[in-house]
Amino acid sequence: MLERKALESLYEKHCKRGFTYAYGTAGFRYKADVLDTVMFTTGVLAGLRSIYLKGQTVGVMITASHNPPEDNGVKIVDPRGEMLEQSWEKHATDLANSASQSFTSFEQKLQELIVKLQLNSNAHGSITVARDSRESGPRLLTAFKTGTLVLPNLLVLDHGVLTTPQLHFLTSKANELPKNTSIDEKLYYQEFLSAWDEIAELCGIQSLPYALTIDAANGVGAPKVKEMLSQREMFNNTFRVVNDDWKTPSALNHLCGADFVKTNQKLPQGISNDTRAEHINCSFDGDADRIVFYYCDLQGQFQLLDGDKMATLFAKFFQELTQTAHLQDELALGVVQTAYANGSSTRYLEQVLGTPVKCTPTGVKHLHHEAVKFDIGIYFEANGHGTVVFSTKFSQLVDQKLADASHSTSAHKALQILSSFSKLINQTVGDAISDMLGVLAVLSILKWSPQKWDQEYTDLPNKLIKVLVPDRTVFKTTNAERQLVSPVGLQDQIDALVAKFDTARSFVRASGTEDAVRVYAEAATREQADRLASVVGELVE
Ligand code: NG1
């Protein structure tokens, strides 16, 4: 490691004192102007993580996803493309907060970590980094890179501007492929387009099933989805990208994007009330790790097809395929949701499809962890953040059965489709582009219109609001965030209010990404859901 003077000079370049950081739902996320210190320490920490993992490549993504343009954030990605192991979140937070105190406390904490984790700080490590399109990105990247200089033998590969899922994917590829392979975004396009080609060939798909409008939230998803879809003739003239101004940072997530559409339950700017049945829209968020679909019905009413609708679509589709392939008794299929999942979706999964459903706290790291316990683990947050994971047993069984010629043609085809879907879906993390192709492929194969998809079950009217409170850390929950344990007595008051409404549910939790408390309410009618959210919100204030 560097000698004290050199270390201090790097520290002084970027670190400011006085801010307290916490590793939240998706890493560190704050107003961009307070992030320099934590960017610097994340450079150090990602290096330590790679050294701890014997030089495997660790990913770092600089993004604040759906947050407004003035925010930014950073998260660390483990070698297989999954979120940072939870015990290391504490190391990341402790290091950042020590640097926020003084140089001496940073130096002490760093030494303490090196000793505790038994690391050789001169060993080789490898980091791959990318950022979204935010204005603060280049400055924060410099602070991060300075942090990586603290450990002398770190190799840093800077991918420039990428979507978050592309960074996760390239991190996993950097560890999977031979050392001399060039790791860049072309690999991403090749992988998912060839899976799409396989499915298209198998199922006779010649074009997108519907005219598709993609709202890219004026974020990095815009150039990336255009780059990808322009590589196949069959997509020509079937899609258009709106809100694609990713070079104007102030436009990011403004009046558009998945979060705007889901929260306001209305069309984003740039998309008109198009009632043609053969038309479907989708919205990405700012770093393209989530997606929601929607359409306008014949009365011109906006209809949302959110994460719950995607989870149920995939559950039905994979359930039917496993049955056709005679694998339903051997492969465990399940869905993982959070408390924000619409009650109707959970009922449909459990009672109509007979699919096991698990509920976890918010944040894909929790959902992913639970989903990998299934052979086909489908997980989506209601806001459209999610994916499907397939177990090793799944791959082995499907390959083994494909090699065995004794089954029927329909079973063989189902096995081929299952195998291709496991490649079309980005299993490392929720991915707007890969999920978009997955949904469109399912709709094509089932020959389902957006309306038909929507009619499988009817959402209970719901409302999600944000309440600003003096200190959100006093809001502590249990039972997968469905009940408050602190402030004491508040849950009883919420329960008493809920009891006054029909088929109602409401819960309160502190956001992990914004300085606010979220209140969710659902009830039998729109008026009741709005009213319940509002009265619970007043209780919380
Ligand atoms: P918080 O701010 O902790 O509610 C939000 C989303 C999560 C997840 C993260 C990361 C809601 C209610 N919450 O978390 O689902 O996507 O951001 O981006 O949508």
JSON list of C-alpha atoms and ligand atoms in Angstrom, two decimals, residues 25-26 29 65-66 290 340 362 381 383 385 464 509 511-514 518, ligand 1:
[
{"chain": "A", "resi": 25, "resn": "THR", "atom": "CA", "xyz": [-31.39, -0.55, -0.99]},
{"chain": "A", "resi": 26, "resn": "ALA", "atom": "CA", "xyz": [-29.04, -0.17, -3.97]},
{"chain": "A", "resi": 29, "resn": "ARG", "atom": "CA", "xyz": [-27.29, 7.17, -3.11]},
{"chain": "A", "resi": 65, "resn": "SER", "atom": "CA", "xyz": [-31.26, 4.93, -11.34]},
{"chain": "A", "resi": 66, "resn": "HIS", "atom": "CA", "xyz": [-34.75, 6.51, -11.17]},
{"chain": "A", "resi": 290, "resn": "ARG", "atom": "CA", "xyz": [-36.37, -1.70, -14.79]},
{"chain": "A", "resi": 340, "resn": "TYR", "atom": "CA", "xyz": [-45.64, -3.63, -2.87]},
{"chain": "A", "resi": 362, "resn": "THR", "atom": "CA", "xyz": [-37.65, -4.30, -0.83]},
{"chain": "A", "resi": 381, "resn": "GLU", "atom": "CA", "xyz": [-40.75, -5.70, -7.76]},
{"chain": "A", "resi": 383, "resn": "ASN", "atom": "CA", "xyz": [-42.09, -1.15, -10.13]},
{"chain": "A", "resi": 385, "resn": "HIS", "atom": "CA", "xyz": [-37.37, -4.32, -11.43]},
{"chain": "A", "resi": 464, "resn": "LEU", "atom": "CA", "xyz": [-48.02, 4.91, -3.22]},
{"chain": "A", "resi": 509, "resn": "ARG", "atom": "CA", "xyz": [-41.47, 1.92, 5.52]},
{"chain": "A", "resi": 511, "resn": "SER", "atom": "CA", "xyz": [-37.11, 4.50, 1.71]},
{"chain": "A", "resi": 512, "resn": "GLY", "atom": "CA", "xyz": [-33.59, 3.15, 1.24]},
{"chain": "A", "resi": 513, "resn": "THR", "atom": "CA", "xyz": [-32.87, 5.48, -1.68]},
{"chain": "A", "resi": 514, "resn": "GLU", "atom": "CA", "xyz": [-34.60, 8.75, -0.83]},
{"chain": "A", "resi": 518, "resn": "ARG", "atom": "CA", "xyz": [-43.23, 5.53, 1.70]},
{"chain": "B", "resi": 1, "resn": "NG1", "atom": "P1", "xyz": [-36.77, 2.43, -1.79]},
{"chain": "B", "resi": 1, "resn": "NG1", "atom": "O1", "xyz": [-36.41, 3.85, -2.03]},
{"chain": "B", "resi": 1, "resn": "NG1", "atom": "O2", "xyz": [-35.97, 1.74, -0.70]},
{"chain": "B", "resi": 1, "resn": "NG1", "atom": "O3", "xyz": [-38.26, 2.26, -1.65]},
{"chain": "B", "resi": 1, "resn": "NG1", "atom": "C1", "xyz": [-36.71, 2.01, -4.42]},
{"chain": "B", "resi": 1, "resn": "NG1", "atom": "C2", "xyz": [-37.79, 1.08, -4.92]},
{"chain": "B", "resi": 1, "resn": "NG1", "atom": "C3", "xyz": [-37.26, -0.34, -4.85]},
{"chain": "B", "resi": 1, "resn": "NG1", "atom": "C4", "xyz": [-35.95, -0.49, -5.60]},
{"chain": "B", "resi": 1, "resn": "NG1", "atom": "C5", "xyz": [-34.97, 0.62, -5.21]},
{"chain": "B", "resi": 1, "resn": "NG1", "atom": "C6", "xyz": [-33.70, 0.65, -6.03]},
{"chain": "B", "resi": 1, "resn": "NG1", "atom": "C7", "xyz": [-40.22, 1.24, -4.63]},
{"chain": "B", "resi": 1, "resn": "NG1", "atom": "C8", "xyz": [-41.36, 1.29, -3.69]},
{"chain": "B", "resi": 1, "resn": "NG1", "atom": "N1", "xyz": [-38.99, 1.16, -4.09]},
{"chain": "B", "resi": 1, "resn": "NG1", "atom": "O4", "xyz": [-36.37, 1.63, -3.11]},
{"chain": "B", "resi": 1, "resn": "NG1", "atom": "O5", "xyz": [-38.23, -1.21, -5.33]},
{"chain": "B", "resi": 1, "resn": "NG1", "atom": "O6", "xyz": [-36.16, -0.54, -6.97]},
{"chain": "B", "resi": 1, "resn": "NG1", "atom": "O7", "xyz": [-35.56, 1.91, -5.25]},
{"chain": "B", "resi": 1, "resn": "NG1", "atom": "O8", "xyz": [-33.77, 1.35, -7.21]},
{"chain": "B", "resi": 1, "resn": "NG1", "atom": "O9", "xyz": [-40.43, 1.26, -5.83]}
]
